Amino acid sequence: MYPVKIGICGLGTVGSGTLNVITRNQAEISARAGCEIVVAHIGARRGADIDGIKVSTDIFAVAEDPDIDILVELIGGTTVAKDLVMAAIAKGKHVVTANKALIAEHGNEIFEAAEKSGVCVAFESAVAGGIPIIKAIREGLAGNKIEWLAGIINGTGNFILTEMREKGRDFSDVLQEAQDLGYAEADPTFDVEGIDAAHKLVILASLAFGIPLQFEKVYTEGITKISIEDVGYAEELGYRIKHLGVARKTDNGVELRVHPTLIPEKRLIANVNGVMNAVLVQGDAVGPTLYYGAGAGAEPTASSVVADIVDIARSLSADPKHRVPYLAFHPHALNDTPIVGINEIETAYYLRMSAEDKPGVLSQVAQILSDGGISIEAIIQKPPATLAEHVPLIILTNRSLESRLISAISKIEALENIAGEVTRIRVESLG
Ligand code: HSE
């Protein structure tokens, strides 16, 4: 059978990993694809010398190359990468990309162009690295109404939180290590401020709920304000702090939010550590399902890139109309369910404040919460350190509307006996 020819653009962590996996596992990959998979052209701006493979420093030469069937975009970013992908589509080439920012921000336009050209755009490696979560939701759960999904979908962030909890390490040291290990984005603020997780969440939510990609509507909070103190108090209360992406269908629409979250430590997902990712998906028929694996790194991500290449190679002889839709639902069947604003969501909350150590303060705080219709689930008050005027007061609330909680927090912060800001972290039971 005619060999399928691949052009890889970008020879960084994932590009090199992809080349290694294709070379090492050539026999298995070709046997699964039903044809030989050949890397025929590499686009690398700094050049490279690889035996038997044509290399261009102009990555657009790969899109123009008439020999190439599938262009693999691994350069990242949303400007040149978008032009490259659109150029490949215009030339009738199939595209595999690991670029979550590109899909989350420009996917609607890219899929429309691909549909017109009759080509595939595959992006398994864009979400949760080596976990085949796109395929699981798009195909494996096709019989379900998906109710919600929640995931640890940034390996760098999870690595940082794990090292802080287990070894008491400093945030910036761990981030540097994640960069050295090739986990972090080119701009690591994408990891620690939740932008990378938001990109991935948007993609998962589209697949789960049949809504267009709407990156601009995700509520995003990073992990930079998480302190060792909060990690410790959370443990005392029986929780772990994880950076979670949550997409949930409610009567009001779809919630799309990324933020630090307290999760009961008995949940499997609370025990997902290091660079590992995990996504919990709740379907009405299947119930809860959990997908776990390496969320970043050269070969785990390459594993998903190669799976997409094999999928496309297998489908080359099929009528494009019979391919699995890009976003799980057929383009004409996407719906316009609104995205719920963060003030309208309902969760439980962890609150930490610094209270003056004298009678009546706790009752004032409790009264404000009670007036706001917010009930208290647990309280920890630490004894004062010698001569300390303020003591940490930690409160776990029951579920409340976010807007009510925000209003209660501003009243608590205005109390004379409370110093500084109240720390607030959302709590999800995920049960
Ligand atoms: N920077 C990303 C992460 C890479 O840490 O999860 C994988 O998308």
Coordinates of N, CA, C and O in Angstrom, one line a residue, residues 16-133:
S16 N 10.8 16.2 18.7 CA 11.8 15.2 18.8 C 11.2 13.9 19.4 O 11.6 12.8 18.9
G17 N 10.3 14.0 20.3 CA 9.7 12.8 20.9 C 8.9 12.1 19.8 O 9.0 10.8 19.7
T18 N 8.3 12.8 18.9 CA 7.5 12.2 17.9 C 8.4 11.4 16.9 O 8.1 10.3 16.5
L19 N 9.4 12.1 16.5 CA 10.4 11.5 15.6 C 11.0 10.2 16.2 O 11.0 9.1 15.6
N20 N 11.3 10.2 17.5 CA 11.8 9.0 18.2 C 10.8 7.9 18.2 O 11.2 6.7 17.9
V21 N 9.6 8.2 18.6 CA 8.5 7.2 18.7 C 8.3 6.6 17.3 O 8.2 5.3 17.2
I22 N 8.2 7.4 16.3 CA 7.9 6.9 14.9 C 9.0 6.0 14.5 O 8.8 4.9 13.9
T23 N 10.3 6.4 14.8 CA 11.4 5.6 14.3 C 11.5 4.3 15.1 O 11.6 3.2 14.6
R24 N 11.3 4.4 16.5 CA 11.5 3.2 17.3 C 10.4 2.2 17.1 O 10.6 1.0 17.1
N25 N 9.1 2.7 16.9 CA 8.0 1.7 16.9 C 7.4 1.6 15.5 O 6.2 1.3 15.3
Q26 N 8.3 1.8 14.5 CA 7.8 1.8 13.1 C 7.0 0.6 12.7 O 5.9 0.7 12.1
A27 N 7.5 -0.6 13.1 CA 6.8 -1.8 12.7 C 5.4 -1.9 13.3 O 4.4 -2.1 12.5
E28 N 5.2 -1.6 14.6 CA 3.9 -1.6 15.2 C 3.0 -0.6 14.6 O 1.8 -0.8 14.4
I29 N 3.5 0.6 14.4 CA 2.7 1.7 14.0 C 2.2 1.4 12.5 O 1.0 1.6 12.2
S30 N 3.1 0.9 11.7 CA 2.6 0.6 10.3 C 1.6 -0.5 10.3 O 0.7 -0.5 9.5
A31 N 1.9 -1.5 11.2 CA 0.9 -2.6 11.2 C -0.4 -2.2 11.6 O -1.5 -2.7 11.2
R32 N -0.5 -1.2 12.5 CA -1.8 -0.7 13.0 C -2.4 0.2 11.9 O -3.7 0.1 11.8
A33 N -1.6 1.0 11.3 CA -2.2 1.9 10.3 C -2.6 1.2 9.0 O -3.4 1.7 8.3
G34 N -2.0 0.1 8.8 CA -2.3 -0.6 7.5 C -1.5 -0.1 6.3 O -1.8 -0.4 5.2
C35 N -0.5 0.7 6.6 CA 0.4 1.3 5.6 C 1.6 1.8 6.3 O 1.7 2.0 7.5
E36 N 2.7 2.0 5.5 CA 3.9 2.5 6.1 C 3.7 4.0 6.4 O 3.1 4.8 5.6
I37 N 4.2 4.4 7.5 CA 4.2 5.9 7.9 C 5.6 6.4 7.8 O 6.5 5.9 8.5
V38 N 5.9 7.3 6.9 CA 7.2 7.8 6.6 C 7.3 9.3 7.0 O 6.5 10.1 6.5
V39 N 8.3 9.6 7.8 CA 8.6 11.1 8.0 C 9.4 11.5 6.8 O 10.6 11.1 6.6
A40 N 8.8 12.4 6.0 CA 9.5 12.7 4.7 C 10.1 14.1 4.7 O 10.9 14.5 3.8
H41 N 9.6 15.0 5.6 CA 10.1 16.4 5.6 C 10.0 16.9 7.0 O 9.0 16.7 7.7
I42 N 11.0 17.7 7.4 CA 10.9 18.3 8.7 C 11.1 19.8 8.5 O 12.0 20.2 7.8
G43 N 10.3 20.6 9.2 CA 10.5 22.0 9.2 C 11.0 22.4 10.5 O 10.3 22.2 11.5
A44 N 12.2 22.9 10.6 CA 12.8 23.3 11.9 C 13.6 24.6 11.6 O 14.5 24.6 10.9
R45 N 13.1 25.7 12.3 CA 13.7 27.0 12.0 C 15.2 27.1 12.3 O 15.9 27.8 11.6
R46 N 15.7 26.3 13.2 CA 17.1 26.3 13.5 C 17.9 25.2 12.7 O 19.0 25.0 12.8
G47 N 17.1 24.5 11.8 CA 17.8 23.5 11.0 C 18.0 22.2 11.8 O 17.8 22.2 13.0
A48 N 18.4 21.2 11.1 CA 18.7 19.9 11.8 C 19.3 19.0 10.7 O 19.2 19.3 9.5
D49 N 20.0 18.0 11.2 CA 20.7 17.1 10.3 C 20.2 15.7 10.6 O 20.7 15.1 11.5
I50 N 19.2 15.2 9.9 CA 18.7 13.9 10.2 C 18.8 13.0 8.9 O 18.3 13.4 7.9
D51 N 19.4 11.9 9.1 CA 19.7 11.0 8.0 C 18.4 10.7 7.2 O 17.5 10.2 7.8
G52 N 18.5 10.9 5.9 CA 17.4 10.4 5.0 C 16.2 11.3 5.1 O 15.2 10.9 4.4
I53 N 16.1 12.4 5.9 CA 14.9 13.2 5.9 C 15.2 14.6 5.5 O 16.2 15.2 5.9
K54 N 14.4 15.1 4.5 CA 14.6 16.5 4.0 C 14.3 17.4 5.2 O 13.3 17.3 5.9
V55 N 15.1 18.4 5.4 CA 14.9 19.4 6.4 C 14.9 20.8 5.8 O 15.7 21.2 5.0
S56 N 13.8 21.6 6.2 CA 13.7 23.0 5.7 C 13.7 23.9 6.9 O 13.0 23.6 7.9
T57 N 14.4 25.0 6.8 CA 14.3 26.0 7.8 C 13.1 26.9 7.7 O 12.6 27.5 8.6
D58 N 12.5 26.9 6.5 CA 11.3 27.6 6.2 C 10.1 26.5 6.4 O 9.9 25.7 5.6
I59 N 9.4 26.6 7.6 CA 8.4 25.6 7.9 C 7.3 25.6 6.9 O 6.7 24.5 6.7
F60 N 7.1 26.7 6.2 CA 6.0 26.7 5.2 C 6.3 25.9 4.0 O 5.4 25.5 3.2
A61 N 7.6 25.5 3.8 CA 8.0 24.7 2.7 C 7.4 23.3 2.9 O 7.1 22.6 1.9
V62 N 7.1 22.9 4.1 CA 6.5 21.6 4.4 C 5.0 21.6 4.0 O 4.5 20.7 3.3
A63 N 4.3 22.8 4.2 CA 2.9 22.9 3.8 C 2.8 22.9 2.3 O 1.8 22.5 1.7
E64 N 3.9 23.4 1.6 CA 3.9 23.5 0.2 C 4.3 22.2 -0.5 O 4.1 22.0 -1.7
D65 N 4.9 21.3 0.3 CA 5.6 20.1 -0.3 C 4.5 19.1 -0.9 O 3.7 18.6 -0.1
P66 N 4.4 18.9 -2.2 CA 3.4 18.1 -2.8 C 3.4 16.6 -2.3 O 2.4 15.9 -2.4
D67 N 4.6 16.2 -1.8 CA 4.7 14.8 -1.3 C 4.0 14.5 0.0 O 3.8 13.4 0.4
I68 N 3.8 15.6 0.8 CA 3.3 15.4 2.2 C 1.8 15.2 2.2 O 1.0 16.0 1.7
D69 N 1.4 14.2 3.0 CA 0.0 13.9 3.2 C -0.5 14.5 4.5 O -1.7 15.0 4.5
I70 N 0.3 14.4 5.5 CA -0.1 14.9 6.8 C 0.9 15.9 7.4 O 2.1 15.5 7.5
L71 N 0.5 17.1 7.7 CA 1.4 18.1 8.3 C 1.2 18.0 9.8 O 0.1 18.1 10.3
V72 N 2.3 17.8 10.6 CA 2.2 17.8 12.0 C 2.7 19.1 12.6 O 3.9 19.4 12.5
E73 N 1.8 19.9 13.2 CA 2.2 21.2 13.6 C 2.6 21.1 15.1 O 1.8 20.9 16.0
L74 N 3.9 21.3 15.4 CA 4.4 21.3 16.8 C 5.2 22.5 17.1 O 6.2 22.4 17.9
I75 N 4.9 23.6 16.5 CA 5.7 24.8 16.8 C 5.1 25.6 17.9 O 5.8 26.4 18.6
G76 N 3.8 25.5 18.2 CA 3.1 26.2 19.3 C 2.8 27.6 18.9 O 3.2 28.1 17.8
G77 N 2.1 28.3 19.8 CA 1.7 29.7 19.5 C 0.4 29.8 18.6 O 0.0 28.7 18.1
T78 N -0.1 31.0 18.4 CA -1.3 31.1 17.6 C -1.2 32.0 16.4 O -2.2 32.2 15.8
T79 N 0.0 32.4 16.1 CA 0.1 33.3 14.9 C 0.7 32.5 13.7 O -0.1 32.2 12.8
V80 N 2.0 32.3 13.8 CA 2.6 31.5 12.7 C 2.0 30.1 12.6 O 1.7 29.6 11.5
A81 N 1.7 29.5 13.7 CA 1.1 28.2 13.7 C -0.3 28.2 13.0 O -0.6 27.3 12.2
K82 N -1.0 29.3 13.2 CA -2.3 29.3 12.5 C -2.2 29.5 11.0 O -2.8 28.8 10.2
D83 N -1.2 30.3 10.6 CA -1.0 30.5 9.2 C -0.5 29.2 8.6 O -0.9 28.8 7.5
L84 N 0.3 28.5 9.3 CA 0.9 27.2 8.8 C -0.2 26.2 8.6 O -0.3 25.5 7.6
V85 N -1.1 26.1 9.6 CA -2.2 25.1 9.6 C -3.2 25.5 8.4 O -3.6 24.6 7.7
M86 N -3.5 26.8 8.3 CA -4.4 27.2 7.3 C -3.8 26.9 5.9 O -4.5 26.5 5.0
A87 N -2.5 27.2 5.8 CA -1.8 26.9 4.5 C -1.8 25.5 4.1 O -2.1 25.1 3.0
A88 N -1.6 24.6 5.1 CA -1.6 23.1 4.9 C -3.0 22.7 4.5 O -3.2 22.0 3.5
I89 N -4.1 23.2 5.2 CA -5.5 22.9 4.8 C -5.8 23.3 3.4 O -6.4 22.6 2.6
A90 N -5.3 24.6 3.1 CA -5.6 25.1 1.7 C -4.9 24.2 0.7 O -5.4 24.1 -0.5
K91 N -3.8 23.6 1.0 CA -3.1 22.7 0.1 C -3.7 21.3 0.1 O -3.1 20.3 -0.5
G92 N -4.8 21.1 0.9 CA -5.4 19.7 0.9 C -4.7 18.7 1.8 O -4.9 17.5 1.6
K93 N -3.9 19.3 2.7 CA -3.2 18.3 3.6 C -3.9 18.1 4.9 O -4.6 19.1 5.4
H94 N -3.9 16.9 5.5 CA -4.4 16.7 6.8 C -3.5 17.3 7.8 O -2.3 17.4 7.5
V95 N -4.0 17.6 9.0 CA -3.2 18.3 10.0 C -3.3 17.5 11.3 O -4.4 17.1 11.7
V96 N -2.2 17.3 12.0 CA -2.2 16.9 13.4 C -1.5 18.0 14.2 O -0.5 18.5 13.8
T97 N -2.1 18.4 15.3 CA -1.5 19.4 16.1 C -1.6 19.1 17.6 O -2.6 18.5 18.0
A98 N -0.6 19.6 18.3 CA -0.6 19.4 19.8 C -0.9 20.8 20.4 O -0.8 21.0 21.6
N99 N -1.4 21.7 19.6 CA -1.5 23.1 20.0 C -2.8 23.5 20.5 O -3.8 23.8 19.8
K100 N -2.9 23.4 21.9 CA -4.2 23.6 22.5 C -4.7 25.1 22.4 O -5.9 25.4 22.2
A101 N -3.7 26.0 22.4 CA -4.1 27.4 22.3 C -4.7 27.7 20.9 O -5.7 28.3 20.8
L102 N -4.1 27.1 19.9 CA -4.6 27.3 18.5 C -6.0 26.7 18.4 O -6.9 27.4 17.8
I103 N -6.2 25.5 18.9 CA -7.5 24.9 18.8 C -8.6 25.7 19.6 O -9.6 26.0 19.1
A104 N -8.2 26.0 20.8 CA -9.2 26.7 21.7 C -9.5 28.0 21.2 O -10.7 28.5 21.2
E105 N -8.5 28.8 20.6 CA -8.8 30.1 20.2 C -9.3 30.3 18.7 O -10.0 31.2 18.4
H106 N -8.8 29.3 17.9 CA -9.1 29.5 16.5 C -9.7 28.2 15.9 O -9.8 28.1 14.6
G107 N -10.0 27.2 16.7 CA -10.5 25.9 16.2 C -11.8 26.0 15.4 O -11.9 25.4 14.4
N108 N -12.7 26.9 15.8 CA -14.0 27.0 15.0 C -13.7 27.3 13.5 O -14.2 26.7 12.6
E109 N -12.8 28.3 13.3 CA -12.4 28.7 12.0 C -11.6 27.6 11.3 O -11.8 27.4 10.1
I110 N -10.7 27.0 12.0 CA -9.8 26.0 11.4 C -10.7 24.8 11.0 O -10.5 24.3 9.9
F111 N -11.6 24.4 11.8 CA -12.5 23.2 11.4 C -13.4 23.5 10.2 O -13.6 22.7 9.4
E112 N -13.8 24.8 10.2 CA -14.7 25.2 9.0 C -13.9 25.1 7.7 O -14.3 24.5 6.7
A113 N -12.6 25.6 7.8 CA -11.8 25.5 6.6 C -11.5 24.1 6.2 O -11.5 23.7 5.0
A114 N -11.2 23.2 7.3 CA -10.9 21.8 7.0 C -12.1 21.1 6.4 O -11.9 20.3 5.5
E115 N -13.2 21.4 6.9 CA -14.5 20.8 6.4 C -14.6 21.1 4.9 O -14.9 20.2 4.1
K116 N -14.4 22.4 4.6 CA -14.5 22.7 3.1 C -13.5 22.0 2.3 O -13.7 21.7 1.1
S117 N -12.3 21.9 2.8 CA -11.2 21.2 2.0 C -11.3 19.7 2.1 O -10.5 19.0 1.4
G118 N -12.1 19.2 3.0 CA -12.3 17.7 3.1 C -11.1 17.0 3.7 O -10.8 15.9 3.5
V119 N -10.4 17.8 4.7 CA -9.3 17.2 5.3 C -9.5 17.0 6.8 O -10.4 17.7 7.4
C120 N -8.7 16.2 7.5 CA -8.9 16.0 8.9 C -8.0 17.0 9.7 O -6.9 17.3 9.2
V121 N -8.4 17.4 10.8 CA -7.5 18.1 11.8 C -7.7 17.3 13.1 O -8.8 17.3 13.7
A122 N -6.6 16.8 13.5 CA -6.6 15.9 14.7 C -5.8 16.5 15.8 O -4.7 17.1 15.6
F123 N -6.3 16.4 17.1 CA -5.6 17.2 18.2 C -5.6 16.5 19.5 O -5.7 17.1 20.6
E124 N -5.5 15.1 19.4 CA -5.5 14.4 20.7 C -4.4 14.8 21.7 O -4.7 14.9 22.9
S125 N -3.3 15.2 21.1 CA -2.1 15.6 22.0 C -2.3 17.0 22.6 O -1.5 17.4 23.5
A126 N -3.3 17.7 22.2 CA -3.5 19.1 22.7 C -4.1 19.0 24.1 O -3.9 20.0 24.9
V127 N -4.7 17.9 24.6 CA -5.3 17.9 25.9 C -4.8 16.7 26.7 O -4.9 15.6 26.2
A128 N -4.2 17.0 27.9 CA -3.8 15.9 28.8 C -2.7 15.0 28.2 O -2.7 13.8 28.5
G129 N -1.8 15.5 27.4 CA -0.6 14.8 26.9 C -1.0 13.4 26.4 O -1.6 13.3 25.3
G130 N -0.5 12.4 27.1 CA -0.6 11.0 26.5 C -2.0 10.4 26.8 O -2.2 9.2 26.3
I131 N -2.9 11.0 27.5 CA -4.2 10.4 27.8 C -5.1 10.5 26.6 O -5.3 11.6 26.1
P132 N -5.6 9.4 26.1 CA -6.5 9.5 24.9 C -7.9 10.0 25.3 O -8.9 9.4 25.1
I133 N -7.9 11.2 25.9 CA -9.2 11.8 26.4 C -10.1 12.3 25.3 O -11.4 12.2 25.4

